[in-house]
Amino acid sequence: MSTQPSLVHRFEPSTDTARPPLLLLHGTGGDEADLLPLGAMVAPGAALLSPRGAVLENGMPRFFRRLAEGVFDEDDLRRRTDDLAGFIRWAQAEYGIAAPIALGFSNGANIAASLLLRHPGLVRGAVLLRAMAPFREAPAARLDGTSVLMLSGTADPIVPEENSKRLAALLAADGATVRHHELPAGHGLSQLDVTLTREWIAGL
Ligand code: MLT
């Protein structure tokens, strides 16, 4: 096993060990500090593991390369997803944490969806905020026992409604328990995202 983390990251230990840890995955142009306040709001006391995407697009960190907006470099996505899986395994051993719940926003939600499909069971659940279907043809996966909350925006200029519905249907067809809300919102997050995420995590 590697003794070096593969990704720059922040780790905040739990103050409430009953809470599952959160894996925080930022959007394009974010970094490892971005989602820590959101994590603390939606899962107070949970351990927070927050890596920085290793790809730079015009100086902005991302988790995988894209060819254009909404058009992904799927070879790179597969490779970066596997790197992220290795990082999660490293962090679980290093920090002694259980399987996390992934909480991803935008580009971070897209790699979280890819993680579900390529490494079923590695995270115990996922909150996908403004996610898109990551692959044109998704790999086969069994996701029984995995819970997913998807929050999409009806006025999102980046994620077409058809696309988020397709992702929700795909994850459900693979056996995940999916709750998908379409909120009166754009690509940015709203207070309703925070409230629904907090309630969903508390109910897990
Ligand atoms: C992506 O590239 O992952 C999506 O288009 C979301 C974004 O980062 O804008």
PDB file of C-alpha atoms and ligand atoms in Angstrom, residues 28 62 64 66 69-70 72 106-107 110 132 158 187, ligand 1:
ATOM      1  CA  THR A  28     -14.478  23.352 -11.089  1.00  0.00           C
ATOM      2  CA  ARG A  62     -11.045  19.863 -11.429  1.00  0.00           C
ATOM      3  CA  PHE A  64     -10.970  15.086 -14.490  1.00  0.00           C
ATOM      4  CA  ARG A  66     -13.174  17.693 -20.260  1.00  0.00           C
ATOM      5  CA  GLU A  69     -18.514  21.995 -21.315  1.00  0.00           C
ATOM      6  CA  GLY A  70     -20.478  18.838 -20.600  1.00  0.00           C
ATOM      7  CA  PHE A  72     -15.916  14.611 -20.800  1.00  0.00           C
ATOM      8  CA  SER A 106     -20.928  19.893 -10.077  1.00  0.00           C
ATOM      9  CA  ASN A 107     -17.612  18.453 -11.338  1.00  0.00           C
ATOM     10  CA  ASN A 110     -19.812  13.949 -11.634  1.00  0.00           C
ATOM     11  CA  MET A 132     -24.598  14.831 -14.914  1.00  0.00           C
ATOM     12  CA  ILE A 158     -25.163  23.371 -17.492  1.00  0.00           C
ATOM     13  CA  HIS A 187     -26.406  25.461 -11.117  1.00  0.00           C
TER      14      HIS A 187
HETATM   15  C1  MLT B   1     -18.105  19.150 -15.540  1.00  0.00           C
HETATM   16  O1  MLT B   1     -17.292  19.526 -16.359  1.00  0.00           O
HETATM   17  O2  MLT B   1     -17.866  18.282 -14.694  1.00  0.00           O
HETATM   18  C2  MLT B   1     -19.455  19.786 -15.584  1.00  0.00           C
HETATM   19  O3  MLT B   1     -19.653  20.459 -16.789  1.00  0.00           O
HETATM   20  C3  MLT B   1     -19.666  20.698 -14.428  1.00  0.00           C
HETATM   21  C4  MLT B   1     -18.658  21.804 -14.396  1.00  0.00           C
HETATM   22  O4  MLT B   1     -17.600  21.600 -13.858  1.00  0.00           O
HETATM   23  O5  MLT B   1     -18.961  22.885 -14.903  1.00  0.00           O
END
